[in-house]
């Protein structure tokens, strides 16, 4: 089965690299990039792109239905410095978006879900290697 992949947060630092890599492997029509704004025109213009708020369950579900998505990469995140300044906004973004895609997976709309973490959660004294 050919994967139909949705990358939520595709315009960020890691999301943009992931989008290019997955599009080179699976084709630009099978990898749908999404983000809250058009802030990375390279990603926006390199294949299918959707404006998507990761915190809006209905919008995420509609996008998954529209493109017949079976695999989701949840890359939406707030930069560490911004998250430290606005911890509740960071919590809401990280947890609401995760719960939405977890529920969509539980309901059978998503077959595979990838949600990476960040070394930033371990603090500034974390070793750069072997973590």
PDB file of C-alpha atoms in Angstrom:
ATOM      1  CA  UNK A   1       0.000   0.000   0.000  1.00  0.00           C
ATOM      2  CA  UNK A   2       1.384   3.392  -0.981  1.00  0.00           C
ATOM      3  CA  UNK A   3       1.528   5.689   2.016  1.00  0.00           C
ATOM      4  CA  UNK A   4      -0.433   8.930   1.925  1.00  0.00           C
ATOM      5  CA  UNK A   5       1.474  11.078   4.353  1.00  0.00           C
ATOM      6  CA  UNK A   6       0.458  14.265   6.150  1.00  0.00           C
ATOM      7  CA  UNK A   7       3.202  16.323   7.761  1.00  0.00           C
ATOM      8  CA  UNK A   8       1.755  18.723  10.322  1.00  0.00           C
ATOM      9  CA  UNK A   9       4.302  21.484  10.940  1.00  0.00           C
ATOM     10  CA  UNK A  10       6.037  20.995   7.600  1.00  0.00           C
ATOM     11  CA  UNK A  11       7.443  24.516   7.398  1.00  0.00           C
ATOM     12  CA  UNK A  12       9.638  24.253  10.486  1.00  0.00           C
ATOM     13  CA  UNK A  13      13.316  23.369  10.598  1.00  0.00           C
ATOM     14  CA  UNK A  14      12.879  19.606  10.944  1.00  0.00           C
ATOM     15  CA  UNK A  15       9.515  19.439   9.171  1.00  0.00           C
ATOM     16  CA  UNK A  16      10.878  21.048   6.013  1.00  0.00           C
ATOM     17  CA  UNK A  17      13.792  18.600   5.757  1.00  0.00           C
ATOM     18  CA  UNK A  18      11.432  15.701   6.442  1.00  0.00           C
ATOM     19  CA  UNK A  19       9.008  16.929   3.774  1.00  0.00           C
ATOM     20  CA  UNK A  20      11.709  17.106   1.098  1.00  0.00           C
ATOM     21  CA  UNK A  21      13.051  13.670   2.032  1.00  0.00           C
ATOM     22  CA  UNK A  22       9.658  11.954   2.095  1.00  0.00           C
ATOM     23  CA  UNK A  23       8.629  13.615  -1.181  1.00  0.00           C
ATOM     24  CA  UNK A  24      11.807  12.328  -2.824  1.00  0.00           C
ATOM     25  CA  UNK A  25      10.983   8.807  -1.610  1.00  0.00           C
ATOM     26  CA  UNK A  26       7.184   8.659  -2.022  1.00  0.00           C
ATOM     27  CA  UNK A  27       6.480  11.398  -4.591  1.00  0.00           C
ATOM     28  CA  UNK A  28       5.135  14.894  -4.107  1.00  0.00           C
ATOM     29  CA  UNK A  29       1.512  13.786  -4.591  1.00  0.00           C
ATOM     30  CA  UNK A  30       1.746  11.307  -1.705  1.00  0.00           C
ATOM     31  CA  UNK A  31       3.202  13.709   0.869  1.00  0.00           C
ATOM     32  CA  UNK A  32       0.917  16.540   1.941  1.00  0.00           C
ATOM     33  CA  UNK A  33       2.690  19.345   3.773  1.00  0.00           C
ATOM     34  CA  UNK A  34       0.753  21.494   6.217  1.00  0.00           C
ATOM     35  CA  UNK A  35       1.431  24.342   8.565  1.00  0.00           C
ATOM     36  CA  UNK A  36      -0.382  27.214  10.227  1.00  0.00           C
ATOM     37  CA  UNK A  37       0.915  29.703   7.627  1.00  0.00           C
ATOM     38  CA  UNK A  38       2.757  30.011   4.321  1.00  0.00           C
ATOM     39  CA  UNK A  39       6.066  30.821   6.042  1.00  0.00           C
ATOM     40  CA  UNK A  40       8.258  28.529   3.905  1.00  0.00           C
ATOM     41  CA  UNK A  41       7.593  29.068   0.200  1.00  0.00           C
ATOM     42  CA  UNK A  42      10.027  26.312  -0.755  1.00  0.00           C
ATOM     43  CA  UNK A  43       7.747  23.776   0.972  1.00  0.00           C
ATOM     44  CA  UNK A  44       4.539  25.482  -0.152  1.00  0.00           C
ATOM     45  CA  UNK A  45       5.613  25.397  -3.812  1.00  0.00           C
ATOM     46  CA  UNK A  46       7.193  21.927  -3.872  1.00  0.00           C
ATOM     47  CA  UNK A  47       3.977  19.897  -3.685  1.00  0.00           C
ATOM     48  CA  UNK A  48       0.534  19.754  -2.115  1.00  0.00           C
ATOM     49  CA  UNK A  49       0.242  22.184   0.801  1.00  0.00           C
ATOM     50  CA  UNK A  50      -2.605  22.849   3.234  1.00  0.00           C
ATOM     51  CA  UNK A  51      -3.002  25.591   5.813  1.00  0.00           C
ATOM     52  CA  UNK A  52      -3.756  23.632   8.978  1.00  0.00           C
ATOM     53  CA  UNK A  53      -4.001  24.469  12.670  1.00  0.00           C
ATOM     54  CA  UNK A  54      -2.790  21.394  14.560  1.00  0.00           C
ATOM     55  CA  UNK A  55      -4.948  22.420  17.520  1.00  0.00           C
ATOM     56  CA  UNK A  56      -8.181  22.292  15.482  1.00  0.00           C
ATOM     57  CA  UNK A  57      -9.423  18.682  15.575  1.00  0.00           C
ATOM     58  CA  UNK A  58     -12.057  19.209  12.878  1.00  0.00           C
ATOM     59  CA  UNK A  59      -9.621  20.811  10.435  1.00  0.00           C
ATOM     60  CA  UNK A  60      -7.101  18.011  10.929  1.00  0.00           C
ATOM     61  CA  UNK A  61      -9.806  15.371  10.386  1.00  0.00           C
ATOM     62  CA  UNK A  62     -11.091  17.130   7.240  1.00  0.00           C
ATOM     63  CA  UNK A  63      -7.552  17.259   5.808  1.00  0.00           C
ATOM     64  CA  UNK A  64      -7.012  13.564   6.569  1.00  0.00           C
ATOM     65  CA  UNK A  65     -10.322  12.664   4.895  1.00  0.00           C
ATOM     66  CA  UNK A  66      -9.727  14.944   1.899  1.00  0.00           C
ATOM     67  CA  UNK A  67      -6.340  13.443   1.054  1.00  0.00           C
ATOM     68  CA  UNK A  68      -7.040   9.872   2.250  1.00  0.00           C
ATOM     69  CA  UNK A  69      -4.117  10.093   4.684  1.00  0.00           C
ATOM     70  CA  UNK A  70      -2.906   6.922   6.403  1.00  0.00           C
ATOM     71  CA  UNK A  71       0.340   8.207   7.956  1.00  0.00           C
ATOM     72  CA  UNK A  72       0.857  11.374  10.011  1.00  0.00           C
ATOM     73  CA  UNK A  73       4.066  13.043  11.157  1.00  0.00           C
ATOM     74  CA  UNK A  74       3.221  15.533  13.899  1.00  0.00           C
ATOM     75  CA  UNK A  75       6.023  18.095  13.749  1.00  0.00           C
ATOM     76  CA  UNK A  76       4.074  21.147  14.974  1.00  0.00           C
ATOM     77  CA  UNK A  77       5.965  22.688  17.868  1.00  0.00           C
ATOM     78  CA  UNK A  78       6.929  25.929  19.496  1.00  0.00           C
ATOM     79  CA  UNK A  79      10.571  26.988  19.670  1.00  0.00           C
ATOM     80  CA  UNK A  80      12.110  26.362  23.090  1.00  0.00           C
ATOM     81  CA  UNK A  81      12.673  30.035  23.945  1.00  0.00           C
ATOM     82  CA  UNK A  82       9.074  30.911  23.040  1.00  0.00           C
ATOM     83  CA  UNK A  83       7.816  27.920  25.000  1.00  0.00           C
ATOM     84  CA  UNK A  84       9.755  29.038  28.068  1.00  0.00           C
ATOM     85  CA  UNK A  85       8.206  32.484  27.785  1.00  0.00           C
ATOM     86  CA  UNK A  86       4.683  31.122  27.191  1.00  0.00           C
ATOM     87  CA  UNK A  87       4.631  27.671  28.812  1.00  0.00           C
ATOM     88  CA  UNK A  88       0.850  27.191  28.701  1.00  0.00           C
ATOM     89  CA  UNK A  89       0.711  28.025  24.987  1.00  0.00           C
ATOM     90  CA  UNK A  90       3.496  25.509  24.369  1.00  0.00           C
ATOM     91  CA  UNK A  91       1.680  22.896  26.459  1.00  0.00           C
ATOM     92  CA  UNK A  92      -1.579  23.511  24.596  1.00  0.00           C
ATOM     93  CA  UNK A  93       0.073  23.259  21.184  1.00  0.00           C
ATOM     94  CA  UNK A  94       2.059  20.145  22.034  1.00  0.00           C
ATOM     95  CA  UNK A  95      -0.624  18.265  23.936  1.00  0.00           C
ATOM     96  CA  UNK A  96      -3.810  19.313  22.093  1.00  0.00           C
ATOM     97  CA  UNK A  97      -2.332  18.487  18.706  1.00  0.00           C
ATOM     98  CA  UNK A  98      -1.022  15.154  19.994  1.00  0.00           C
ATOM     99  CA  UNK A  99      -4.365  14.185  21.545  1.00  0.00           C
ATOM    100  CA  UNK A 100      -6.152  15.078  18.296  1.00  0.00           C
ATOM    101  CA  UNK A 101      -4.022  12.799  16.140  1.00  0.00           C
ATOM    102  CA  UNK A 102      -4.038  10.047  18.775  1.00  0.00           C
ATOM    103  CA  UNK A 103      -7.839  10.143  18.807  1.00  0.00           C
ATOM    104  CA  UNK A 104      -7.954  10.093  15.006  1.00  0.00           C
ATOM    105  CA  UNK A 105      -5.699   7.034  15.069  1.00  0.00           C
ATOM    106  CA  UNK A 106      -7.895   5.399  17.708  1.00  0.00           C
ATOM    107  CA  UNK A 107     -10.952   6.098  15.531  1.00  0.00           C
ATOM    108  CA  UNK A 108      -9.241   4.373  12.594  1.00  0.00           C
ATOM    109  CA  UNK A 109      -8.469   7.393  10.412  1.00  0.00           C
ATOM    110  CA  UNK A 110      -4.681   7.074  10.790  1.00  0.00           C
ATOM    111  CA  UNK A 111      -2.695   3.837  10.518  1.00  0.00           C
ATOM    112  CA  UNK A 112       0.753   5.200  11.452  1.00  0.00           C
ATOM    113  CA  UNK A 113       1.661   8.164  13.623  1.00  0.00           C
ATOM    114  CA  UNK A 114       5.114   9.623  14.235  1.00  0.00           C
ATOM    115  CA  UNK A 115       5.631  12.193  17.001  1.00  0.00           C
ATOM    116  CA  UNK A 116       9.259  13.061  17.757  1.00  0.00           C
ATOM    117  CA  UNK A 117      10.298  14.739  20.950  1.00  0.00           C
ATOM    118  CA  UNK A 118      13.015  17.325  21.468  1.00  0.00           C
ATOM    119  CA  UNK A 119      16.277  17.251  23.348  1.00  0.00           C
ATOM    120  CA  UNK A 120      15.186  20.635  24.740  1.00  0.00           C
ATOM    121  CA  UNK A 121      12.888  18.878  27.213  1.00  0.00           C
ATOM    122  CA  UNK A 122      15.935  17.539  29.041  1.00  0.00           C
ATOM    123  CA  UNK A 123      17.509  20.952  29.677  1.00  0.00           C
ATOM    124  CA  UNK A 124      20.757  22.700  28.745  1.00  0.00           C
ATOM    125  CA  UNK A 125      23.055  20.267  30.583  1.00  0.00           C
ATOM    126  CA  UNK A 126      22.025  17.263  28.495  1.00  0.00           C
ATOM    127  CA  UNK A 127      24.948  15.679  26.628  1.00  0.00           C
ATOM    128  CA  UNK A 128      24.847  16.397  22.890  1.00  0.00           C
ATOM    129  CA  UNK A 129      25.509  12.730  22.091  1.00  0.00           C
ATOM    130  CA  UNK A 130      24.233   9.387  23.373  1.00  0.00           C
ATOM    131  CA  UNK A 131      20.928  10.731  24.660  1.00  0.00           C
TER     132      UNK A 131
END
